[in-house]
PDB file of C-alpha atoms in Angstrom:
ATOM      1  CA  MET A   1     116.134 121.747  71.386  1.00 48.00           C
ATOM      2  CA  LYS A   2     118.295 120.030  74.012  1.00 61.00           C
ATOM      3  CA  SER A   3     118.786 123.300  75.888  1.00 65.00           C
ATOM      4  CA  GLU A   4     115.043 124.017  75.855  1.00 70.00           C
ATOM      5  CA  THR A   5     114.280 120.505  77.102  1.00 79.00           C
ATOM      6  CA  SER A   6     116.800 120.807  79.921  1.00 79.00           C
ATOM      7  CA  GLN A   7     115.231 124.100  80.977  1.00 78.00           C
ATOM      8  CA  THR A   8     111.778 122.537  80.975  1.00 88.00           C
ATOM      9  CA  PHE A   9     112.986 119.693  83.174  1.00 90.00           C
ATOM     10  CA  ARG A  10     114.423 122.138  85.681  1.00 90.00           C
ATOM     11  CA  GLU A  11     111.319 124.348  85.708  1.00 92.00           C
ATOM     12  CA  SER A  12     109.039 121.357  86.266  1.00 93.00           C
ATOM     13  CA  ALA A  13     111.197 120.058  89.105  1.00 93.00           C
ATOM     14  CA  LEU A  14     111.445 123.450  90.808  1.00 95.00           C
ATOM     15  CA  ARG A  15     107.694 123.964  90.516  1.00 94.00           C
ATOM     16  CA  ALA A  16     107.057 120.567  92.133  1.00 95.00           C
ATOM     17  CA  ILE A  17     109.471 121.337  94.963  1.00 95.00           C
ATOM     18  CA  ALA A  18     107.838 124.727  95.588  1.00 96.00           C
ATOM     19  CA  ILE A  19     104.346 123.209  95.715  1.00 96.00           C
ATOM     20  CA  GLU A  20     105.431 120.495  98.125  1.00 96.00           C
ATOM     21  CA  ARG A  21     107.303 123.010 100.288  1.00 96.00           C
ATOM     22  CA  ASP A  22     104.073 125.031 100.598  1.00 96.00           C
ATOM     23  CA  ALA A  23     102.214 121.870 101.588  1.00 95.00           C
ATOM     24  CA  ILE A  24     104.713 121.224 104.372  1.00 96.00           C
ATOM     25  CA  ASP A  25     104.602 124.846 105.572  1.00 96.00           C
ATOM     26  CA  ALA A  26     100.814 124.597 105.891  1.00 95.00           C
ATOM     27  CA  LEU A  27     101.174 121.756 108.408  1.00 96.00           C
ATOM     28  CA  SER A  28     102.519 124.102 111.086  1.00 95.00           C
ATOM     29  CA  GLU A  29      99.040 125.513 111.711  1.00 94.00           C
ATOM     30  CA  ARG A  30      97.661 121.995 112.224  1.00 94.00           C
ATOM     31  CA  ILE A  31      99.772 121.042 115.211  1.00 96.00           C
ATOM     32  CA  ASP A  32      96.700 121.717 117.320  1.00 95.00           C
ATOM     33  CA  ASP A  33      94.579 120.077 120.017  1.00 96.00           C
ATOM     34  CA  SER A  34      93.881 117.122 117.728  1.00 96.00           C
ATOM     35  CA  PHE A  35      97.608 116.500 117.378  1.00 97.00           C
ATOM     36  CA  VAL A  36      98.043 116.685 121.150  1.00 97.00           C
ATOM     37  CA  LYS A  37      95.107 114.291 121.588  1.00 97.00           C
ATOM     38  CA  ALA A  38      96.691 111.823 119.150  1.00 96.00           C
ATOM     39  CA  CYS A  39      99.942 111.921 121.135  1.00 96.00           C
ATOM     40  CA  GLU A  40      98.080 111.375 124.411  1.00 96.00           C
ATOM     41  CA  VAL A  41      96.165 108.396 123.020  1.00 96.00           C
ATOM     42  CA  ILE A  42      99.372 106.762 121.791  1.00 96.00           C
ATOM     43  CA  MET A  43     101.252 107.485 125.010  1.00 95.00           C
ATOM     44  CA  ALA A  44      98.453 105.750 126.945  1.00 94.00           C
ATOM     45  CA  CYS A  45      98.546 102.733 124.620  1.00 93.00           C
ATOM     46  CA  LYS A  46      99.462  99.455 126.330  1.00 93.00           C
ATOM     47  CA  GLY A  47      99.897  97.663 123.014  1.00 94.00           C
ATOM     48  CA  ARG A  48     101.224  98.833 119.672  1.00 94.00           C
ATOM     49  CA  VAL A  49     100.349 101.391 117.027  1.00 96.00           C
ATOM     50  CA  VAL A  50      98.809  99.611 114.045  1.00 96.00           C
ATOM     51  CA  VAL A  51      99.210 101.729 110.908  1.00 97.00           C
ATOM     52  CA  THR A  52      96.991 101.030 107.916  1.00 96.00           C
ATOM     53  CA  GLY A  53      96.372 102.658 104.551  1.00 95.00           C
ATOM     54  CA  MET A  54      95.691 101.809 100.920  1.00 95.00           C
ATOM     55  CA  GLY A  55      97.795 102.568  97.846  1.00 94.00           C
ATOM     56  CA  LYS A  56     100.260 105.425  98.216  1.00 94.00           C
ATOM     57  CA  SER A  57      98.924 106.080 101.722  1.00 95.00           C
ATOM     58  CA  GLY A  58      99.899 102.510 102.533  1.00 95.00           C
ATOM     59  CA  HIS A  59     103.436 103.046 101.296  1.00 96.00           C
ATOM     60  CA  ILE A  60     103.746 106.149 103.483  1.00 97.00           C
ATOM     61  CA  GLY A  61     102.099 104.264 106.341  1.00 96.00           C
ATOM     62  CA  ASN A  62     104.749 101.583 106.129  1.00 96.00           C
ATOM     63  CA  LYS A  63     107.445 104.203 106.599  1.00 97.00           C
ATOM     64  CA  ILE A  64     105.594 105.903 109.462  1.00 97.00           C
ATOM     65  CA  ALA A  65     105.238 102.564 111.252  1.00 96.00           C
ATOM     66  CA  ALA A  66     108.955 101.902 110.804  1.00 94.00           C
ATOM     67  CA  THR A  67     109.857 105.361 112.130  1.00 93.00           C
ATOM     68  CA  LEU A  68     107.607 104.957 115.164  1.00 94.00           C
ATOM     69  CA  ALA A  69     109.051 101.518 115.917  1.00 90.00           C
ATOM     70  CA  SER A  70     112.641 102.733 115.726  1.00 84.00           C
ATOM     71  CA  THR A  71     112.015 105.737 117.967  1.00 86.00           C
ATOM     72  CA  GLY A  72     110.424 104.055 120.965  1.00 86.00           C
ATOM     73  CA  THR A  73     106.792 103.565 119.916  1.00 91.00           C
ATOM     74  CA  PRO A  74     106.122  99.892 119.059  1.00 90.00           C
ATOM     75  CA  ALA A  75     104.312  99.882 115.717  1.00 95.00           C
ATOM     76  CA  PHE A  76     103.672  97.799 112.608  1.00 94.00           C
ATOM     77  CA  PHE A  77     101.816  98.160 109.317  1.00 96.00           C
ATOM     78  CA  VAL A  78      98.756  96.140 108.298  1.00 94.00           C
ATOM     79  CA  HIS A  79      97.418  96.287 104.742  1.00 95.00           C
ATOM     80  CA  PRO A  80      93.661  96.968 104.919  1.00 92.00           C
ATOM     81  CA  GLY A  81      92.934  94.418 102.198  1.00 89.00           C
ATOM     82  CA  GLU A  82      94.878  91.707 104.008  1.00 90.00           C
ATOM     83  CA  ALA A  83      93.245  92.740 107.281  1.00 84.00           C
ATOM     84  CA  SER A  84      89.881  91.699 105.830  1.00 80.00           C
ATOM     85  CA  HIS A  85      91.309  88.263 105.096  1.00 81.00           C
ATOM     86  CA  GLY A  86      92.822  87.267 108.418  1.00 77.00           C
ATOM     87  CA  ASP A  87      95.385  89.890 109.401  1.00 84.00           C
ATOM     88  CA  LEU A  88      92.908  91.518 111.781  1.00 84.00           C
ATOM     89  CA  GLY A  89      93.967  88.748 114.127  1.00 85.00           C
ATOM     90  CA  MET A  90      97.230  90.695 114.595  1.00 88.00           C
ATOM     91  CA  ILE A  91      95.354  93.553 116.264  1.00 91.00           C
ATOM     92  CA  THR A  92      94.044  93.650 119.836  1.00 90.00           C
ATOM     93  CA  GLY A  93      91.983  96.024 121.915  1.00 90.00           C
ATOM     94  CA  GLN A  94      95.199  97.149 123.614  1.00 94.00           C
ATOM     95  CA  ASP A  95      96.456  98.624 120.343  1.00 94.00           C
ATOM     96  CA  VAL A  96      95.898 102.030 118.733  1.00 96.00           C
ATOM     97  CA  VAL A  97      94.984 102.163 115.043  1.00 96.00           C
ATOM     98  CA  LEU A  98      96.462 104.933 112.879  1.00 97.00           C
ATOM     99  CA  ALA A  99      94.459 104.932 109.633  1.00 96.00           C
ATOM    100  CA  ILE A 100      95.655 106.985 106.668  1.00 97.00           C
ATOM    101  CA  SER A 101      93.423 108.052 103.781  1.00 96.00           C
ATOM    102  CA  ASN A 102      93.630 111.300 101.847  1.00 94.00           C
ATOM    103  CA  SER A 103      89.925 111.201 100.989  1.00 94.00           C
ATOM    104  CA  GLY A 104      88.960 109.755 104.353  1.00 94.00           C
ATOM    105  CA  ASN A 105      86.524 107.479 102.540  1.00 93.00           C
ATOM    106  CA  THR A 106      88.770 104.688 101.241  1.00 93.00           C
ATOM    107  CA  SER A 107      86.477 101.645 101.073  1.00 92.00           C
ATOM    108  CA  GLU A 108      89.092  99.086 102.136  1.00 92.00           C
ATOM    109  CA  VAL A 109      89.770 101.086 105.307  1.00 93.00           C
ATOM    110  CA  LEU A 110      86.115 101.812 106.079  1.00 93.00           C
ATOM    111  CA  THR A 111      85.271  98.097 105.724  1.00 91.00           C
ATOM    112  CA  ILE A 112      87.416  97.197 108.727  1.00 91.00           C
ATOM    113  CA  LEU A 113      86.579 100.315 110.742  1.00 91.00           C
ATOM    114  CA  PRO A 114      83.642  98.722 112.635  1.00 90.00           C
ATOM    115  CA  LEU A 115      85.883  95.844 113.695  1.00 90.00           C
ATOM    116  CA  PHE A 116      88.364  98.247 115.275  1.00 90.00           C
ATOM    117  CA  LYS A 117      85.465  99.814 117.139  1.00 88.00           C
ATOM    118  CA  ARG A 118      84.154  96.425 118.274  1.00 90.00           C
ATOM    119  CA  MET A 119      87.501  95.354 119.737  1.00 90.00           C
ATOM    120  CA  GLY A 120      87.877  98.710 121.479  1.00 91.00           C
ATOM    121  CA  ALA A 121      91.078  99.833 119.765  1.00 93.00           C
ATOM    122  CA  PRO A 122      91.246 103.674 119.724  1.00 95.00           C
ATOM    123  CA  LEU A 123      91.373 105.198 116.243  1.00 96.00           C
ATOM    124  CA  ILE A 124      93.548 108.057 115.037  1.00 97.00           C
ATOM    125  CA  SER A 125      93.148 109.180 111.447  1.00 96.00           C
ATOM    126  CA  MET A 126      95.252 111.112 108.968  1.00 97.00           C
ATOM    127  CA  THR A 127      93.003 112.526 106.276  1.00 96.00           C
ATOM    128  CA  GLY A 128      92.763 115.364 103.832  1.00 94.00           C
ATOM    129  CA  ASN A 129      89.029 115.684 104.508  1.00 94.00           C
ATOM    130  CA  ALA A 130      87.949 116.608 108.027  1.00 93.00           C
ATOM    131  CA  ASN A 131      84.312 115.843 107.134  1.00 94.00           C
ATOM    132  CA  SER A 132      85.002 112.315 105.928  1.00 95.00           C
ATOM    133  CA  VAL A 133      83.712 109.172 107.627  1.00 95.00           C
ATOM    134  CA  LEU A 134      87.190 108.220 108.829  1.00 95.00           C
ATOM    135  CA  ALA A 135      87.856 111.649 110.345  1.00 95.00           C
ATOM    136  CA  ARG A 136      84.491 111.736 112.129  1.00 95.00           C
ATOM    137  CA  GLU A 137      84.959 108.284 113.655  1.00 94.00           C
ATOM    138  CA  ALA A 138      88.465 108.983 114.954  1.00 95.00           C
ATOM    139  CA  ALA A 139      89.385 110.052 118.470  1.00 95.00           C
ATOM    140  CA  ALA A 140      91.751 112.514 116.775  1.00 96.00           C
ATOM    141  CA  ASN A 141      92.122 113.473 113.126  1.00 97.00           C
ATOM    142  CA  LEU A 142      95.403 114.849 111.813  1.00 97.00           C
ATOM    143  CA  ASP A 143      94.762 117.196 108.906  1.00 96.00           C
ATOM    144  CA  ILE A 144      97.012 116.382 105.934  1.00 96.00           C
ATOM    145  CA  SER A 145      95.022 118.251 103.282  1.00 95.00           C
ATOM    146  CA  VAL A 146      96.904 120.116 100.545  1.00 95.00           C
ATOM    147  CA  ALA A 147      95.902 122.981  98.307  1.00 93.00           C
ATOM    148  CA  VAL A 148      97.191 121.294  95.178  1.00 94.00           C
ATOM    149  CA  GLU A 149      99.160 118.214  94.155  1.00 94.00           C
ATOM    150  CA  ALA A 150     102.561 118.740  92.583  1.00 92.00           C
ATOM    151  CA  CYS A 151     101.360 116.550  89.732  1.00 89.00           C
ATOM    152  CA  PRO A 152     100.130 119.019  87.060  1.00 87.00           C
ATOM    153  CA  LEU A 153      97.199 116.684  86.332  1.00 87.00           C
ATOM    154  CA  GLY A 154      96.175 116.810  89.979  1.00 81.00           C
ATOM    155  CA  LEU A 155      95.973 113.022  89.972  1.00 78.00           C
ATOM    156  CA  ALA A 156      99.186 111.441  91.258  1.00 87.00           C
ATOM    157  CA  PRO A 157      99.527 111.719  95.064  1.00 90.00           C
ATOM    158  CA  THR A 158     102.581 113.951  95.498  1.00 94.00           C
ATOM    159  CA  SER A 159     102.078 116.901  97.817  1.00 94.00           C
ATOM    160  CA  SER A 160      99.547 114.907  99.835  1.00 95.00           C
ATOM    161  CA  THR A 161     101.900 111.991 100.443  1.00 96.00           C
ATOM    162  CA  THR A 162     104.708 114.385 101.375  1.00 96.00           C
ATOM    163  CA  ALA A 163     102.430 116.111 103.878  1.00 96.00           C
ATOM    164  CA  THR A 164     101.421 112.735 105.312  1.00 97.00           C
ATOM    165  CA  LEU A 165     105.033 111.664 105.687  1.00 97.00           C
ATOM    166  CA  VAL A 166     106.024 114.884 107.436  1.00 97.00           C
ATOM    167  CA  MET A 167     103.020 114.705 109.776  1.00 97.00           C
ATOM    168  CA  GLY A 168     104.030 111.146 110.631  1.00 96.00           C
ATOM    169  CA  ASP A 169     107.571 112.279 111.386  1.00 96.00           C
ATOM    170  CA  ALA A 170     106.226 115.102 113.559  1.00 96.00           C
ATOM    171  CA  LEU A 171     104.150 112.585 115.497  1.00 97.00           C
ATOM    172  CA  ALA A 172     107.094 110.210 115.936  1.00 95.00           C
ATOM    173  CA  VAL A 173     109.430 112.981 117.126  1.00 93.00           C
ATOM    174  CA  ALA A 174     106.878 114.363 119.581  1.00 95.00           C
ATOM    175  CA  LEU A 175     106.421 110.887 121.065  1.00 94.00           C
ATOM    176  CA  LEU A 176     110.189 110.258 121.095  1.00 90.00           C
ATOM    177  CA  GLU A 177     110.817 113.372 123.159  1.00 89.00           C
ATOM    178  CA  ALA A 178     107.873 112.698 125.472  1.00 89.00           C
ATOM    179  CA  ARG A 179     109.275 109.243 126.231  1.00 87.00           C
ATOM    180  CA  GLY A 180     112.778 110.577 126.874  1.00 82.00           C
ATOM    181  CA  PHE A 181     114.038 108.242 124.155  1.00 69.00           C
ATOM    182  CA  SER A 182     117.850 108.406 124.013  1.00 65.00           C
ATOM    183  CA  ALA A 183     120.482 107.840 121.345  1.00 61.00           C
ATOM    184  CA  GLU A 184     121.436 104.614 123.094  1.00 61.00           C
ATOM    185  CA  ASP A 185     117.792 103.473 123.006  1.00 60.00           C
ATOM    186  CA  PHE A 186     117.816 104.182 119.277  1.00 62.00           C
ATOM    187  CA  ALA A 187     120.980 102.152 118.827  1.00 57.00           C
ATOM    188  CA  MET A 188     119.384  99.173 120.563  1.00 58.00           C
ATOM    189  CA  SER A 189     116.997  98.852 117.624  1.00 59.00           C
ATOM    190  CA  HIS A 190     119.797  99.432 115.098  1.00 54.00           C
ATOM    191  CA  PRO A 191     122.588  97.150 116.342  1.00 54.00           C
ATOM    192  CA  GLY A 192     123.707  96.111 112.885  1.00 54.00           C
ATOM    193  CA  GLY A 193     124.184  99.572 111.452  1.00 56.00           C
ATOM    194  CA  THR A 194     127.011 102.063 111.704  1.00 55.00           C
ATOM    195  CA  LEU A 195     124.994 104.100 114.170  1.00 58.00           C
ATOM    196  CA  GLY A 196     124.492 101.064 116.380  1.00 58.00           C
ATOM    197  CA  ARG A 197     128.211 100.368 116.416  1.00 59.00           C
ATOM    198  CA  ARG A 198     128.987 103.957 117.305  1.00 61.00           C
ATOM    199  CA  LEU A 199     126.463 104.073 120.112  1.00 63.00           C
ATOM    200  CA  LEU A 200     126.712 100.602 121.602  1.00 69.00           C
ATOM    201  CA  LEU A 201     130.336  99.568 121.204  1.00 81.00           C
ATOM    202  CA  ARG A 202     132.437 100.105 124.322  1.00 87.00           C
ATOM    203  CA  VAL A 203     136.193 100.560 124.486  1.00 90.00           C
ATOM    204  CA  SER A 204     136.437  97.257 126.376  1.00 90.00           C
ATOM    205  CA  ASP A 205     134.841  95.478 123.388  1.00 90.00           C
ATOM    206  CA  ILE A 206     137.699  96.252 121.009  1.00 89.00           C
ATOM    207  CA  MET A 207     140.741  97.186 123.106  1.00 93.00           C
ATOM    208  CA  HIS A 208     143.932  95.146 123.292  1.00 93.00           C
ATOM    209  CA  ALA A 209     144.076  93.448 126.693  1.00 92.00           C
ATOM    210  CA  GLY A 210     146.329  91.115 128.672  1.00 91.00           C
ATOM    211  CA  ASP A 211     149.577  90.219 126.912  1.00 91.00           C
ATOM    212  CA  GLN A 212     148.526  92.283 123.884  1.00 93.00           C
ATOM    213  CA  ILE A 213     148.997  95.524 125.818  1.00 93.00           C
ATOM    214  CA  PRO A 214     152.323  97.248 125.044  1.00 93.00           C
ATOM    215  CA  ARG A 215     153.688  97.749 128.559  1.00 93.00           C
ATOM    216  CA  VAL A 216     157.084  98.285 130.218  1.00 93.00           C
ATOM    217  CA  GLN A 217     158.241  99.113 133.723  1.00 93.00           C
ATOM    218  CA  GLU A 218     159.291 102.708 134.320  1.00 90.00           C
ATOM    219  CA  ASN A 219     162.915 101.802 135.112  1.00 90.00           C
ATOM    220  CA  VAL A 220     163.690  99.901 131.877  1.00 92.00           C
ATOM    221  CA  PRO A 221     165.979 101.449 129.244  1.00 92.00           C
ATOM    222  CA  LEU A 222     164.506 103.161 126.215  1.00 91.00           C
ATOM    223  CA  SER A 223     165.861 100.409 123.939  1.00 92.00           C
ATOM    224  CA  ARG A 224     163.663  97.844 125.663  1.00 92.00           C
ATOM    225  CA  ALA A 225     160.636 100.082 125.297  1.00 91.00           C
ATOM    226  CA  LEU A 226     161.333 100.328 121.558  1.00 92.00           C
ATOM    227  CA  LEU A 227     161.338  96.541 121.305  1.00 93.00           C
ATOM    228  CA  GLU A 228     157.959  96.460 123.056  1.00 92.00           C
ATOM    229  CA  ILE A 229     156.551  99.001 120.607  1.00 91.00           C
ATOM    230  CA  SER A 230     157.809  96.900 117.719  1.00 90.00           C
ATOM    231  CA  ARG A 231     156.446  93.633 119.111  1.00 91.00           C
ATOM    232  CA  LYS A 232     152.947  94.907 119.923  1.00 91.00           C
ATOM    233  CA  GLY A 233     152.503  97.004 116.787  1.00 88.00           C
ATOM    234  CA  LEU A 234     150.358  99.799 118.239  1.00 89.00           C
ATOM    235  CA  GLY A 235     152.842 102.600 117.654  1.00 87.00           C
ATOM    236  CA  MET A 236     153.303 103.187 121.367  1.00 89.00           C
ATOM    237  CA  THR A 237     153.932 101.580 124.728  1.00 92.00           C
ATOM    238  CA  THR A 238     152.483 102.286 128.120  1.00 92.00           C
ATOM    239  CA  VAL A 239     154.757 102.747 131.128  1.00 92.00           C
ATOM    240  CA  VAL A 240     153.693 101.391 134.540  1.00 90.00           C
ATOM    241  CA  ASN A 241     155.107 101.262 138.044  1.00 88.00           C
ATOM    242  CA  ALA A 242     155.551  98.156 140.213  1.00 84.00           C
ATOM    243  CA  SER A 243     151.871  98.336 141.268  1.00 81.00           C
ATOM    244  CA  GLY A 244     150.639  98.314 137.687  1.00 80.00           C
ATOM    245  CA  GLU A 245     149.566 101.946 137.784  1.00 84.00           C
ATOM    246  CA  LEU A 246     149.977 103.913 134.599  1.00 89.00           C
ATOM    247  CA  CYS A 247     152.879 106.373 134.826  1.00 89.00           C
ATOM    248  CA  GLY A 248     153.152 107.522 131.252  1.00 90.00           C
ATOM    249  CA  ILE A 249     153.153 106.693 127.581  1.00 92.00           C
ATOM    250  CA  PHE A 250     155.837 106.650 124.901  1.00 91.00           C
ATOM    251  CA  THR A 251     154.814 106.952 121.255  1.00 88.00           C
ATOM    252  CA  ASP A 252     156.426 107.051 117.830  1.00 83.00           C
ATOM    253  CA  GLY A 253     156.210 110.841 118.067  1.00 82.00           C
ATOM    254  CA  ASP A 254     158.055 110.810 121.376  1.00 84.00           C
ATOM    255  CA  LEU A 255     160.750 108.662 119.754  1.00 85.00           C
ATOM    256  CA  ARG A 256     161.337 111.200 116.981  1.00 84.00           C
ATOM    257  CA  ARG A 257     161.652 114.004 119.501  1.00 84.00           C
ATOM    258  CA  THR A 258     163.974 111.912 121.655  1.00 83.00           C
ATOM    259  CA  LEU A 259     166.309 111.045 118.783  1.00 79.00           C
ATOM    260  CA  ASP A 260     166.632 114.753 117.963  1.00 77.00           C
ATOM    261  CA  ARG A 261     168.201 115.147 121.410  1.00 79.00           C
ATOM    262  CA  SER A 262     170.946 112.561 120.657  1.00 77.00           C
ATOM    263  CA  ILE A 263     170.032 110.421 123.661  1.00 81.00           C
ATOM    264  CA  ASP A 264     171.614 107.006 124.233  1.00 84.00           C
ATOM    265  CA  ILE A 265     168.726 104.575 123.943  1.00 87.00           C
ATOM    266  CA  HIS A 266     170.570 101.888 125.944  1.00 88.00           C
ATOM    267  CA  SER A 267     171.386 103.952 129.027  1.00 87.00           C
ATOM    268  CA  THR A 268     168.423 106.294 129.207  1.00 89.00           C
ATOM    269  CA  ALA A 269     165.475 105.087 131.309  1.00 90.00           C
ATOM    270  CA  ILE A 270     162.058 105.238 129.667  1.00 91.00           C
ATOM    271  CA  SER A 271     160.814 107.297 132.645  1.00 90.00           C
ATOM    272  CA  ASP A 272     163.168 110.107 131.587  1.00 89.00           C
ATOM    273  CA  VAL A 273     161.658 110.521 128.125  1.00 90.00           C
ATOM    274  CA  MET A 274     158.055 109.294 128.417  1.00 91.00           C
ATOM    275  CA  THR A 275     155.031 111.604 128.365  1.00 88.00           C
ATOM    276  CA  ARG A 276     153.626 111.856 131.880  1.00 89.00           C
ATOM    277  CA  ASN A 277     149.972 112.498 132.718  1.00 83.00           C
ATOM    278  CA  GLY A 278     148.937 111.683 129.169  1.00 83.00           C
ATOM    279  CA  ARG A 279     145.334 111.271 128.133  1.00 89.00           C
ATOM    280  CA  THR A 280     143.606 107.995 128.910  1.00 92.00           C
ATOM    281  CA  ILE A 281     140.159 106.572 128.348  1.00 92.00           C
ATOM    282  CA  HIS A 282     138.010 104.438 130.632  1.00 93.00           C
ATOM    283  CA  GLU A 283     137.210 100.906 129.517  1.00 91.00           C
ATOM    284  CA  ASP A 284     133.445 101.515 129.949  1.00 88.00           C
ATOM    285  CA  GLN A 285     133.378 104.562 127.702  1.00 88.00           C
ATOM    286  CA  LEU A 286     131.984 104.378 124.187  1.00 85.00           C
ATOM    287  CA  ALA A 287     134.372 103.565 121.373  1.00 85.00           C
ATOM    288  CA  ALA A 288     133.009 106.667 119.642  1.00 83.00           C
ATOM    289  CA  GLU A 289     134.319 108.746 122.547  1.00 86.00           C
ATOM    290  CA  ALA A 290     137.781 107.290 121.992  1.00 88.00           C
ATOM    291  CA  LEU A 291     137.532 108.307 118.339  1.00 88.00           C
ATOM    292  CA  ASN A 292     136.500 111.850 119.232  1.00 88.00           C
ATOM    293  CA  MET A 293     139.361 112.161 121.706  1.00 89.00           C
ATOM    294  CA  MET A 294     141.961 110.910 119.214  1.00 89.00           C
ATOM    295  CA  GLU A 295     140.713 113.247 116.502  1.00 90.00           C
ATOM    296  CA  GLU A 296     140.621 116.230 118.857  1.00 90.00           C
ATOM    297  CA  LEU A 297     144.114 115.590 120.239  1.00 87.00           C
ATOM    298  CA  LYS A 298     145.528 114.422 116.882  1.00 87.00           C
ATOM    299  CA  ILE A 299     146.830 111.171 118.403  1.00 87.00           C
ATOM    300  CA  ASN A 300     146.568 107.597 117.183  1.00 87.00           C
ATOM    301  CA  ALA A 301     146.396 105.553 120.401  1.00 89.00           C
ATOM    302  CA  LEU A 302     145.154 105.682 123.971  1.00 91.00           C
ATOM    303  CA  PRO A 303     145.867 103.685 127.144  1.00 93.00           C
ATOM    304  CA  VAL A 304     142.718 102.219 128.720  1.00 93.00           C
ATOM    305  CA  ILE A 305     142.196 102.233 132.492  1.00 91.00           C
ATOM    306  CA  ASP A 306     139.631 100.844 134.937  1.00 88.00           C
ATOM    307  CA  ARG A 307     137.808 102.573 137.792  1.00 85.00           C
ATOM    308  CA  ASN A 308     140.874 102.251 140.002  1.00 83.00           C
ATOM    309  CA  GLY A 309     143.173 103.857 137.461  1.00 81.00           C
ATOM    310  CA  LEU A 310     144.909 100.582 136.658  1.00 86.00           C
ATOM    311  CA  LEU A 311     145.935  99.856 133.093  1.00 90.00           C
ATOM    312  CA  THR A 312     143.578  97.317 131.482  1.00 92.00           C
ATOM    313  CA  GLY A 313     144.104  97.837 127.773  1.00 92.00           C
ATOM    314  CA  ALA A 314     145.194  99.915 124.810  1.00 93.00           C
ATOM    315  CA  ILE A 315     143.325 101.073 121.730  1.00 93.00           C
ATOM    316  CA  ASN A 316     144.369 102.768 118.512  1.00 90.00           C
ATOM    317  CA  MET A 317     142.789 104.243 115.415  1.00 90.00           C
ATOM    318  CA  HIS A 318     143.121 101.000 113.463  1.00 89.00           C
ATOM    319  CA  ASP A 319     141.040  99.185 116.092  1.00 87.00           C
ATOM    320  CA  LEU A 320     138.269 101.739 115.639  1.00 86.00           C
ATOM    321  CA  LEU A 321     138.494 101.418 111.872  1.00 85.00           C
ATOM    322  CA  ARG A 322     138.233  97.612 111.992  1.00 84.00           C
ATOM    323  CA  ALA A 323     135.257  97.833 114.347  1.00 81.00           C
ATOM    324  CA  GLY A 324     133.402 100.137 111.935  1.00 78.00           C
ATOM    325  CA  VAL A 325     133.308 103.065 114.357  1.00 75.00           C
ATOM    326  CA  ILE A 326     134.956 105.357 111.819  1.00 68.00           C
TER     327      ILE A 326
END
C-alpha cells in the first residue's frame, strides 16, 4: 500500500508539472504587439505601476509589483477591495494600472475601473479572457489563458497563476533591459542582502589602513619583516621604498620557500626574498573583485593601492568573510 501511495504522489506531481510547463510554453506566442504596447505604456509612465488583483491573482500581483520595483520600475500593489475604501487615494493620473484577473470580469476590479479612467491612469490588463470587460477596456491586454488547470478538479488556480507570474517576470525583464538597469542599480534596492554587499561594498570599505597595514622598508632584514607579519596578523607584509611606493610583498608562503633555502633571516634583506610585481587591487574596486582575484590566484591577501600606485591598505580573505562578501 505504501509503495502504491508513493507512486501515486509522484504521478500526480509530475502530471501537475507537465501541465504547468505546457502553460508556460504557450506564453511564447503571446509576446506580441500587445506586449510591446504594454512595455511602451509603462516606459512612458511618469509615476508608478499600480498592480491590483483579487484572490490568487492578488497574491501573484504582489510578487509582480515587488519584481518590477526591484528591477527599476517603481511599482506597488493595491488590493481592489481596499481601493474602494480609501486606497484609491494612493493612485494618480501619472500612474499606470496593471490589473490582473483570470476571468477578466472580477467584480472588485471592475468596480474601480471607471475611477482609473476618470483620473486618466492608463490601464494594462492580464486576463485569461480576451473578450472580457477588463481586456476590452485596457490599452493593452496580456493573454494569460491556459488550456487546463493543474488542479484535477479544474477549480484551484494553478496553471493560470503560474502563467500570470511568468508573464509578469517577462514584462519586468523586458523593462529592465530597456532601461539599461545594471547589477549595481539592483544592489541599490537590496543593500541589506548578500547581493547588495557583493555589489556595493568597495575594497576601501573593509581594507586595513593606516597603522594597520603590514609594511616594511625594502632595506630591512627579513627578521624584522617577520615581526611585522606577526604583529599585523594578515599573513603577509607589504614592502615599500622611501617614497611609499609598493615594491613587493612577502607572505607566509614566501617564508616557507625562503626557509628551504637555509637563508639567515637576520642578515638577508627583505628585498632579496620578497615577491616583486605581485598582484594588487585598487581601493575603489568592488570587494567581490578582490574575492574573485584571490580565488583565481589561490592567495589569501592583497595589497591595496590608490590611483597613483601608492599603498593605501591591505585586505585578506578573513576581511571578506567578516563583511559577508563570501
